[in-house]
CSV table of C-alpha atoms and ligand atoms in Angstrom, one decimal:
chain,number,residue,atom,x,y,z
A,1304,UNK,CA,76.7,44.2,-85.9
A,1305,UNK,CA,76.8,40.7,-87.1
A,1306,UNK,CA,74.4,39.1,-89.7
A,1307,UNK,CA,72.3,37.4,-87.4
A,1308,UNK,CA,72.6,40.0,-84.6
A,1309,UNK,CA,69.3,40.5,-82.4
A,1310,UNK,CA,68.1,44.1,-82.5
A,1311,UNK,CA,67.9,46.3,-79.1
A,1312,UNK,CA,65.9,49.1,-78.5
A,1313,UNK,CA,67.0,51.1,-75.4
A,1314,UNK,CA,64.2,53.2,-73.3
A,1315,UNK,CA,65.8,55.5,-70.6
A,1316,UNK,CA,68.9,57.4,-71.6
A,1317,UNK,CA,70.0,58.6,-68.3
A,1318,UNK,CA,73.2,57.9,-66.2
A,1319,UNK,CA,73.8,54.2,-66.6
A,1320,UNK,CA,72.9,54.1,-70.5
A,1321,UNK,CA,76.3,55.3,-71.1
A,1322,UNK,CA,77.8,52.3,-69.7
A,1323,UNK,CA,75.4,50.0,-71.5
A,1324,UNK,CA,75.9,51.4,-74.6
A,1325,UNK,CA,79.6,51.0,-74.4
A,1326,UNK,CA,79.7,47.6,-73.0
A,1327,UNK,CA,77.2,46.2,-75.5
A,1328,UNK,CA,80.1,46.8,-78.2
A,1329,UNK,CA,81.5,43.7,-76.7
A,1330,UNK,CA,78.6,41.7,-77.7
A,1331,UNK,CA,78.1,40.9,-81.4
A,1332,UNK,CA,74.9,38.9,-80.9
A,1333,UNK,CA,73.2,42.3,-80.4
A,1334,UNK,CA,73.1,45.6,-81.9
A,1335,UNK,CA,71.5,48.6,-80.9
A,1336,UNK,CA,69.0,50.0,-83.3
A,1337,UNK,CA,67.2,53.0,-81.5
A,1338,UNK,CA,67.2,54.8,-78.2
A,1339,UNK,CA,64.0,56.5,-76.5
A,1340,UNK,CA,63.1,58.5,-73.6
A,1341,UNK,CA,60.2,60.5,-72.3
A,1342,UNK,CA,62.8,63.6,-72.0
A,1343,UNK,CA,63.7,63.7,-75.8
A,1344,UNK,CA,66.7,65.8,-75.2
A,1345,UNK,CA,68.1,62.8,-73.1
A,1346,UNK,CA,68.1,60.5,-76.0
A,1347,UNK,CA,69.3,62.9,-78.5
A,1348,UNK,CA,72.2,63.5,-76.4
A,1349,UNK,CA,73.1,59.6,-76.3
A,1350,UNK,CA,72.3,59.5,-80.1
A,1351,UNK,CA,74.7,62.1,-80.7
A,1352,UNK,CA,77.4,60.2,-78.2
A,1353,UNK,CA,76.7,56.7,-79.7
A,1354,UNK,CA,75.7,57.4,-83.3
A,1355,UNK,CA,72.4,55.5,-82.6
A,1356,UNK,CA,69.0,57.1,-83.8
A,1357,UNK,CA,66.8,58.6,-81.2
A,1358,UNK,CA,63.0,58.1,-81.6
A,1359,UNK,CA,59.9,58.5,-79.7
A,1360,UNK,CA,59.1,55.6,-77.1
A,1361,UNK,CA,56.1,54.8,-79.5
A,1362,UNK,CA,58.1,54.4,-82.4
A,1363,UNK,CA,61.0,52.1,-80.6
A,1364,UNK,CA,58.0,49.6,-79.7
A,1365,UNK,CA,56.6,49.5,-83.1
A,1366,UNK,CA,59.8,48.8,-84.8
A,1367,UNK,CA,60.0,45.3,-86.3
A,1368,UNK,CA,63.8,45.5,-86.3
A,1369,UNK,CA,63.8,45.6,-82.6
A,1370,UNK,CA,63.3,42.2,-80.6
A,1371,UNK,CA,64.7,43.2,-77.2
A,1372,UNK,CA,63.7,46.1,-75.4
A,1373,UNK,CA,66.6,47.2,-72.8
A,1374,UNK,CA,64.5,49.3,-69.9
A,1375,UNK,CA,66.9,51.6,-68.0
A,1376,UNK,CA,64.1,54.0,-66.5
A,1377,UNK,CA,64.1,54.7,-63.0
A,1378,UNK,CA,62.7,51.8,-60.8
A,1379,UNK,CA,59.3,53.3,-60.5
A,1380,UNK,CA,59.0,53.1,-64.2
A,1381,UNK,CA,60.3,49.3,-64.7
A,1382,UNK,CA,57.1,47.8,-64.6
A,1383,UNK,CA,54.9,50.1,-66.4
A,1384,UNK,CA,57.5,50.4,-69.2
A,1385,UNK,CA,57.9,46.9,-69.0
A,1386,UNK,CA,54.3,45.8,-69.5
A,1387,UNK,CA,54.2,48.1,-72.5
A,1388,UNK,CA,57.4,46.3,-73.8
A,1389,UNK,CA,55.6,43.0,-73.3
A,1390,UNK,CA,52.3,44.2,-74.9
A,1391,UNK,CA,54.3,45.3,-77.9
A,1392,UNK,CA,55.5,41.3,-78.4
A,1393,UNK,CA,59.0,42.4,-77.6
A,1394,UNK,CA,61.2,40.7,-75.1
A,1395,UNK,CA,62.2,42.7,-72.1
A,1396,UNK,CA,65.5,43.0,-70.3
A,1397,UNK,CA,65.4,45.7,-67.4
A,1398,UNK,CA,67.4,47.3,-64.8
A,1399,UNK,CA,67.3,46.3,-61.3
A,1400,UNK,CA,65.0,46.3,-59.0
A,1401,UNK,CA,62.4,44.1,-61.2
A,1402,UNK,CA,59.8,46.0,-59.7
A,1403,UNK,CA,59.2,48.3,-56.5
A,1404,UNK,CA,57.1,45.8,-55.0
A,1405,UNK,CA,56.4,42.0,-54.8
A,1406,UNK,CA,52.9,42.5,-56.8
A,1407,UNK,CA,54.5,44.4,-59.4
A,1408,UNK,CA,57.2,42.1,-60.1
A,1409,UNK,CA,54.7,39.2,-60.2
A,1410,UNK,CA,52.8,41.3,-62.9
A,1411,UNK,CA,55.7,41.5,-65.1
A,1412,UNK,CA,57.1,37.7,-64.6
A,1413,UNK,CA,53.2,36.7,-65.5
A,1414,UNK,CA,52.8,38.8,-68.3
A,1415,UNK,CA,56.2,37.9,-70.2
A,1416,UNK,CA,55.0,34.1,-69.3
A,1417,UNK,CA,51.8,34.9,-70.9
A,1418,UNK,CA,53.1,36.5,-74.0
A,1419,UNK,CA,55.9,33.6,-74.4
A,1420,UNK,CA,58.4,36.4,-74.1
A,1421,UNK,CA,61.9,36.3,-72.4
A,1422,UNK,CA,62.1,38.5,-69.1
A,1423,UNK,CA,65.6,39.2,-68.0
A,1424,UNK,CA,67.0,41.6,-65.2
A,1425,UNK,CA,70.0,43.2,-64.1
A,1426,UNK,CA,72.1,42.7,-62.5
A,1427,UNK,CA,74.6,40.7,-64.5
A,1428,UNK,CA,77.8,41.4,-62.4
A,1429,UNK,CA,77.2,37.9,-61.0
A,1430,UNK,CA,78.5,36.4,-64.6
A,1431,UNK,CA,81.6,38.7,-64.2
A,1432,UNK,CA,85.0,36.8,-63.7
A,1433,UNK,CA,85.2,37.8,-60.1
A,1434,UNK,CA,81.8,36.3,-58.9
A,1435,UNK,CA,82.0,33.1,-61.1
A,1436,UNK,CA,85.5,32.6,-59.6
A,1437,UNK,CA,83.9,32.6,-56.2
A,1438,UNK,CA,81.0,30.4,-57.2
A,1439,UNK,CA,83.6,27.6,-58.8
A,1440,UNK,CA,85.6,27.7,-55.5
A,1441,UNK,CA,82.5,27.1,-53.8
A,1442,UNK,CA,80.9,24.5,-56.3
A,1443,UNK,CA,84.3,22.8,-55.9
A,1444,UNK,CA,84.0,22.4,-52.2
A,1445,UNK,CA,87.1,24.6,-51.4
A,1446,UNK,CA,85.3,25.8,-48.2
A,1447,UNK,CA,83.2,22.7,-47.8
A,1448,UNK,CA,79.5,23.2,-46.8
A,1449,UNK,CA,78.5,26.9,-46.5
A,1450,UNK,CA,77.4,28.0,-43.2
A,1451,UNK,CA,77.3,31.5,-43.1
A,1452,UNK,CA,78.6,34.7,-44.6
A,1453,UNK,CA,78.3,38.5,-44.4
A,1454,UNK,CA,77.0,41.1,-47.1
A,1455,UNK,CA,77.7,44.6,-46.4
A,1456,UNK,CA,76.6,47.7,-48.6
A,1457,UNK,CA,77.1,50.8,-46.6
A,1458,UNK,CA,77.6,54.1,-48.5
A,1459,UNK,CA,77.1,57.8,-47.4
A,1460,UNK,CA,74.3,58.3,-50.1
A,1461,UNK,CA,74.0,58.7,-53.9
A,1462,UNK,CA,73.1,62.5,-53.6
A,1463,UNK,CA,76.8,63.0,-53.4
A,1464,UNK,CA,77.8,62.3,-57.2
A,1465,UNK,CA,73.9,61.3,-59.2
A,1466,UNK,CA,72.4,64.6,-60.7
A,1467,UNK,CA,68.9,63.5,-60.1
A,1468,UNK,CA,69.0,61.3,-57.1
A,1469,UNK,CA,65.3,61.8,-55.8
A,1470,UNK,CA,64.4,58.2,-56.8
A,1471,UNK,CA,66.9,56.6,-54.4
A,1472,UNK,CA,65.0,58.2,-51.4
A,1473,UNK,CA,61.4,57.6,-52.9
A,1474,UNK,CA,58.8,55.8,-51.1
A,1475,UNK,CA,58.1,53.3,-54.2
A,1476,UNK,CA,61.3,51.9,-55.3
A,1477,UNK,CA,63.8,53.9,-53.0
A,1478,UNK,CA,66.3,52.9,-50.3
A,1479,UNK,CA,69.9,51.0,-50.1
A,1480,UNK,CA,68.1,47.6,-50.3
A,1481,UNK,CA,66.2,47.9,-53.5
A,1482,UNK,CA,69.1,49.7,-55.0
A,1483,UNK,CA,72.1,47.7,-54.3
A,1484,UNK,CA,70.5,44.6,-52.6
A,1485,UNK,CA,70.1,43.1,-56.1
A,1486,UNK,CA,73.8,43.0,-56.8
A,1487,UNK,CA,74.6,41.4,-53.2
A,1488,UNK,CA,71.5,39.1,-53.0
A,1489,UNK,CA,72.1,37.8,-56.5
A,1490,UNK,CA,75.6,36.9,-55.9
A,1491,UNK,CA,74.6,34.9,-52.6
A,1492,UNK,CA,72.0,33.2,-54.5
A,1493,UNK,CA,74.2,32.2,-57.2
A,1494,UNK,CA,76.8,31.0,-54.7
A,1495,UNK,CA,74.5,29.4,-52.3
A,1496,UNK,CA,71.3,28.8,-53.6
A,1497,UNK,CA,67.8,30.5,-52.8
A,1498,UNK,CA,66.7,31.9,-49.3
A,1499,UNK,CA,64.1,30.5,-47.4
A,1500,UNK,CA,63.4,33.2,-44.7
A,1501,UNK,CA,64.7,36.7,-43.7
A,1502,UNK,CA,64.2,39.0,-40.6
A,1503,UNK,CA,65.4,42.7,-40.4
A,1504,UNK,CA,65.5,45.9,-38.6
A,1505,UNK,CA,65.5,49.3,-40.3
A,1506,UNK,CA,66.0,53.0,-39.6
A,1507,UNK,CA,65.9,56.2,-41.3
A,1508,UNK,CA,68.3,58.9,-40.0
A,1509,UNK,CA,69.8,61.9,-41.9
A,1510,UNK,CA,67.0,63.7,-43.8
A,1511,UNK,CA,66.2,65.6,-45.9
A,1512,UNK,CA,69.4,65.2,-48.2
A,1513,UNK,CA,70.9,67.7,-50.5
A,1514,UNK,CA,71.9,67.0,-54.2
A,1515,UNK,CA,75.8,67.9,-54.3
A,1516,UNK,CA,76.3,67.4,-58.2
A,1517,UNK,CA,74.9,68.4,-61.5
A,1518,UNK,CA,72.7,71.4,-62.1
A,1519,UNK,CA,70.4,70.8,-59.4
A,1520,UNK,CA,73.2,71.0,-56.5
A,1521,UNK,CA,71.9,72.5,-53.3
A,1522,UNK,CA,68.4,71.5,-53.7
A,1523,UNK,CA,66.6,69.2,-50.7
A,1524,UNK,CA,65.1,66.0,-51.3
A,1525,UNK,CA,62.8,64.2,-49.0
A,1526,UNK,CA,63.7,60.9,-47.6
A,1527,UNK,CA,60.8,58.5,-48.0
A,1528,UNK,CA,62.2,55.3,-47.4
A,1529,UNK,CA,64.3,53.3,-44.6
A,1530,UNK,CA,67.8,54.0,-45.4
A,1531,UNK,CA,69.6,51.5,-43.2
A,1532,UNK,CA,68.2,47.8,-43.2
A,1533,UNK,CA,70.3,45.0,-41.2
A,1534,UNK,CA,69.0,41.9,-41.8
A,1535,UNK,CA,69.7,38.0,-41.8
A,1536,UNK,CA,69.2,35.5,-44.4
A,1537,UNK,CA,68.4,31.7,-44.1
A,1538,UNK,CA,69.2,29.9,-46.7
A,1539,UNK,CA,67.3,26.7,-47.9
A,1540,UNK,CA,70.4,24.8,-47.7
A,1541,UNK,CA,71.0,25.9,-44.3
A,1542,UNK,CA,73.7,28.9,-44.5
A,1543,UNK,CA,72.8,31.8,-42.5
A,1544,UNK,CA,74.2,35.4,-44.0
A,1545,UNK,CA,74.0,38.7,-42.4
A,1546,UNK,CA,73.4,41.6,-44.8
A,1547,UNK,CA,73.4,45.3,-44.1
A,1548,UNK,CA,72.7,47.9,-46.8
A,1549,UNK,CA,72.6,51.7,-46.0
A,1550,UNK,CA,72.8,55.1,-47.3
A,1551,UNK,CA,73.7,56.4,-43.6
A,1552,UNK,CA,77.4,55.1,-43.3
A,1553,UNK,CA,80.5,57.8,-43.8
A,1554,UNK,CA,83.0,54.9,-43.9
A,1555,UNK,CA,83.5,51.6,-42.8
A,1556,UNK,CA,86.2,48.6,-42.9
A,1557,UNK,CA,83.8,45.5,-43.8
A,1558,UNK,CA,84.6,43.5,-47.2
A,1559,UNK,CA,81.7,43.4,-49.2
A,1560,UNK,CA,80.8,39.5,-49.0
A,1561,UNK,CA,82.5,37.0,-46.9
A,1562,UNK,CA,81.4,33.3,-46.9
A,1563,UNK,CA,82.4,30.8,-44.4
A,1564,UNK,CA,82.4,26.9,-44.8
A,1565,UNK,CA,83.0,23.8,-42.8
A,1566,UNK,CA,86.5,23.6,-44.4
A,1567,UNK,CA,87.5,27.3,-45.0
A,1568,UNK,CA,86.3,30.9,-45.4
A,1569,UNK,CA,85.9,32.9,-48.7
A,1570,UNK,CA,86.6,36.7,-49.3
A,1571,UNK,CA,84.1,37.7,-52.5
A,1572,UNK,CA,84.9,40.6,-54.4
A,1573,UNK,CA,82.5,43.6,-54.7
A,1574,UNK,CA,79.3,42.2,-56.5
A,1575,UNK,CA,78.5,45.6,-58.4
A,1576,UNK,CA,81.9,44.9,-60.5
A,1577,UNK,CA,82.7,42.4,-63.0
A,1578,UNK,CA,86.1,42.2,-61.4
A,1579,UNK,CA,87.8,41.5,-58.1
A,1580,UNK,CA,90.0,38.9,-56.4
A,1581,UNK,CA,88.9,36.0,-54.5
A,1582,UNK,CA,90.6,35.2,-51.3
A,1583,UNK,CA,90.2,31.2,-50.0
A,1584,UNK,CA,91.6,30.6,-46.3
A,1585,UNK,CA,91.7,26.8,-45.5
A,1586,UNK,CA,91.6,25.9,-41.6
A,1587,UNK,CA,94.6,26.7,-39.8
A,1588,UNK,CA,96.0,28.1,-43.0
A,1589,UNK,CA,96.8,31.8,-44.4
A,1590,UNK,CA,94.8,33.9,-46.9
A,1591,UNK,CA,95.5,33.2,-50.8
A,1592,UNK,CA,94.0,34.5,-54.0
A,1593,UNK,CA,92.2,32.1,-55.9
A,1594,UNK,CA,93.4,32.3,-60.0
A,1595,UNK,CA,90.6,33.4,-62.0
A,1596,UNK,CA,90.0,31.1,-65.0
A,1597,UNK,CA,86.8,33.0,-65.9
A,1598,UNK,CA,86.7,35.9,-68.6
A,1599,UNK,CA,84.8,39.1,-68.0
A,1600,UNK,CA,86.8,40.3,-65.2
A,1601,UNK,CA,88.7,43.0,-66.5
A,1602,UNK,CA,86.2,45.7,-67.8
A,1603,UNK,CA,83.0,47.1,-67.6
A,1604,UNK,CA,80.6,44.2,-69.3
A,1605,UNK,CA,77.0,45.8,-68.1
A,1606,UNK,CA,74.7,44.0,-70.5
A,1607,UNK,CA,76.6,40.5,-70.3
A,1608,UNK,CA,73.3,39.3,-69.0
A,1609,UNK,CA,71.4,40.9,-72.1
A,1610,UNK,CA,73.8,39.4,-74.5
A,1611,UNK,CA,73.3,35.9,-72.7
A,1612,UNK,CA,69.5,36.2,-73.1
A,1613,UNK,CA,70.0,36.9,-76.7
A,1614,UNK,CA,72.1,34.2,-77.3
A,1615,UNK,CA,69.6,31.7,-75.4
A,1616,UNK,CA,67.0,33.2,-77.7
A,1617,UNK,CA,68.8,31.8,-80.5
A,1618,UNK,CA,69.8,28.6,-79.2
A,1619,UNK,CA,66.3,28.0,-77.0
A,1620,UNK,CA,68.1,27.5,-73.8
A,1621,UNK,CA,67.3,29.2,-70.4
A,1622,UNK,CA,69.2,32.5,-70.0
A,1623,UNK,CA,70.8,33.2,-66.6
A,1624,UNK,CA,69.8,36.6,-65.6
A,1625,UNK,CA,66.2,35.6,-65.4
A,1626,UNK,CA,62.8,36.8,-64.4
A,1627,UNK,CA,62.5,34.1,-61.9
A,1628,UNK,CA,65.9,34.8,-60.4
A,1629,UNK,CA,65.1,38.7,-60.0
A,1630,UNK,CA,61.6,38.1,-58.7
A,1631,UNK,CA,63.1,35.7,-55.9
A,1632,UNK,CA,65.5,38.6,-55.2
A,1633,UNK,CA,62.8,41.0,-55.2
A,1634,UNK,CA,60.9,38.9,-52.7
A,1635,UNK,CA,63.9,38.5,-50.4
A,1636,UNK,CA,63.9,42.5,-50.3
A,1637,UNK,CA,60.3,43.1,-50.0
A,1638,UNK,CA,60.7,40.3,-47.1
A,1639,UNK,CA,63.7,42.2,-45.4
A,1640,UNK,CA,61.5,45.5,-45.5
A,1641,UNK,CA,58.5,44.3,-44.3
A,1642,UNK,CA,60.5,42.6,-41.3
A,1643,UNK,CA,61.9,45.9,-40.9
A,1644,UNK,CA,58.7,47.3,-40.6
A,1645,UNK,CA,57.4,44.9,-37.8
A,1646,UNK,CA,56.4,41.9,-39.6
A,1647,UNK,CA,58.9,39.6,-37.8
A,1648,UNK,CA,60.6,36.5,-39.6
A,1649,UNK,CA,59.4,36.5,-43.1
A,1650,UNK,CA,58.8,33.3,-45.4
A,1651,UNK,CA,60.4,33.6,-48.9
A,1652,UNK,CA,58.2,31.4,-51.2
A,1653,UNK,CA,59.8,31.3,-54.6
A,1654,UNK,CA,62.7,28.7,-55.3
A,1655,UNK,CA,64.4,29.6,-58.3
A,1656,UNK,CA,67.2,27.4,-60.1
A,1657,UNK,CA,70.7,28.6,-59.4
A,1658,UNK,CA,71.6,30.0,-62.9
A,1659,UNK,CA,73.9,27.7,-64.9
A,1660,UNK,CA,77.7,28.6,-63.8
A,1661,UNK,CA,79.8,30.1,-67.2
A,1662,UNK,CA,82.6,27.8,-67.8
A,1663,UNK,CA,86.0,29.0,-67.5
A,1664,UNK,CA,87.1,31.0,-70.5
A,1665,UNK,CA,83.4,30.9,-71.9
A,1666,UNK,CA,82.6,33.3,-74.2
A,1667,UNK,CA,79.1,35.1,-74.3
A,1668,UNK,CA,77.2,36.7,-77.2
A,1669,UNK,CA,79.3,36.1,-80.4
B,1102,NAD,N1,73.2,55.3,-62.2
B,1102,NAD,C1,74.3,54.2,-61.9
B,1102,NAD,O1,75.3,54.1,-61.8
B,1102,NAD,C2,72.9,53.0,-61.8
B,1102,NAD,C3,73.7,51.8,-62.1
B,1102,NAD,C4,73.5,50.6,-62.1
B,1102,NAD,C5,72.1,50.4,-62.3
B,1102,NAD,N2,71.5,51.8,-62.2
B,1102,NAD,C6,69.7,51.8,-62.4
B,1102,NAD,O2,69.6,52.0,-63.5
B,1102,NAD,C7,68.3,52.6,-63.8
B,1102,NAD,C8,68.2,53.9,-64.2
B,1102,NAD,O3,69.3,54.7,-63.6
B,1102,NAD,P1,69.8,56.1,-64.0
B,1102,NAD,O4,71.1,56.5,-63.2
B,1102,NAD,O5,70.2,56.1,-65.4
B,1102,NAD,O6,68.5,57.1,-64.0
B,1102,NAD,P2,68.4,58.4,-64.5
B,1102,NAD,O7,67.4,59.1,-63.7
B,1102,NAD,O8,69.7,59.1,-64.7
B,1102,NAD,O9,67.7,58.1,-66.1
B,1102,NAD,C9,66.5,57.7,-66.4
B,1102,NAD,C10,66.1,58.0,-67.7
B,1102,NAD,O10,64.7,57.3,-67.8
B,1102,NAD,C11,63.8,58.2,-68.4
B,1102,NAD,N3,62.7,58.0,-68.1
B,1102,NAD,C12,62.1,57.9,-66.9
B,1102,NAD,N4,60.7,57.5,-67.0
B,1102,NAD,C13,60.3,57.1,-68.2
B,1102,NAD,C14,59.5,56.8,-68.9
B,1102,NAD,N5,58.3,56.1,-68.4
B,1102,NAD,N6,59.6,56.4,-70.2
B,1102,NAD,C15,60.4,56.9,-70.7
B,1102,NAD,N7,61.8,57.3,-70.1
B,1102,NAD,C16,61.5,57.5,-68.9
B,1102,NAD,C17,64.5,59.8,-67.6
B,1102,NAD,O11,64.0,60.8,-68.3
B,1102,NAD,C18,65.6,59.6,-67.4
B,1102,NAD,O12,66.4,60.1,-68.7
B,1102,NAD,C19,67.7,52.8,-62.4
B,1102,NAD,O13,66.8,51.4,-62.2
B,1102,NAD,C20,69.1,52.5,-61.4
B,1102,NAD,O14,68.8,51.6,-60.6
B,1102,NAD,C21,71.9,53.0,-62.2
């Protein structure tokens, strides 16, 4: 912990909290002061594992040493818990999605603005070495003007590994798009700018699902959301990208993201990871790896966006994984779902700035 580190309190001590508590050790700008969970046993377990005190949620929110709350609760709790955090006068950084619908997301953004507080949101993998290398290639004109692309996130379903996967199939906040879409859409928006319109079809096939891991293995869970959504994204700058997110697909052979430009094609690595190799193919040429000059491509850095927000608070500059970006991504996802439910082409109103790129070798959160 550095003398001027910003105090963090974590609410929600489930599966993903371990990845954050490990990775936050990379960033001296933040120090985790307390953990809380509505299930005290979950907070106690992480407290024992990471040597941070477990406290009740109210005590965490009242702690003057805590300036930012990291909200790692399930999607349906993001906004209710987030509003409590902001009402307590603390900055908020939360897991994705920002909310389970657009109205919720807007409420959170408005509450942060009204309170003069920072609002940040996962994902932050777009700040990792893999995604920053891809962005830099596009910004430097390596493929010329981007025209099109593809994004595929298709898996059988998280009930195969998550001990409490119910929320992935819930009517509010469930489905592959709200779960994994934020990684893909945030990566695309940082490379190509904001999305202007969307259209999609969706389906719900295998149901109910059966939990396959942990103490509840064998239990059935209902499917109350679309589990296969195939859509098209029209970017404000002109590119057109096909996206498919699914909890129905056993295996496939598509890469996560490809971008096609007037002067070449780019293979972009998995946006749910910080690492990965970018590949470039010029017209008439061969594929070659693009060397990465960026940091944060060799490990789990979950919390990089939170560290960037803490640094930004100290420096008085905008932070990258910000509420406006997360709200745009939520508007796009809500638009795709509305379209898949029969609304036709849905216009997207928000036009966030692209977050500032990280410079090659830039270190965050010292
Ligand atoms: N599991 C993953 O691999 C993963 C990866 C990236 C992001 N995420 C995201 O992280 C979030 C949490 O996922 P998870 O897998 O850790 O879920 P989880 O169910 O394992 O843990 C969530 C924890 O939040 C607690 N909680 C729920 N409501 C609460 C409330 N109102 N107040 C206080 N505590 C509350 C629960 O008791 C539980 O311990 C989700 O938004 C998910 O999309 C998960």
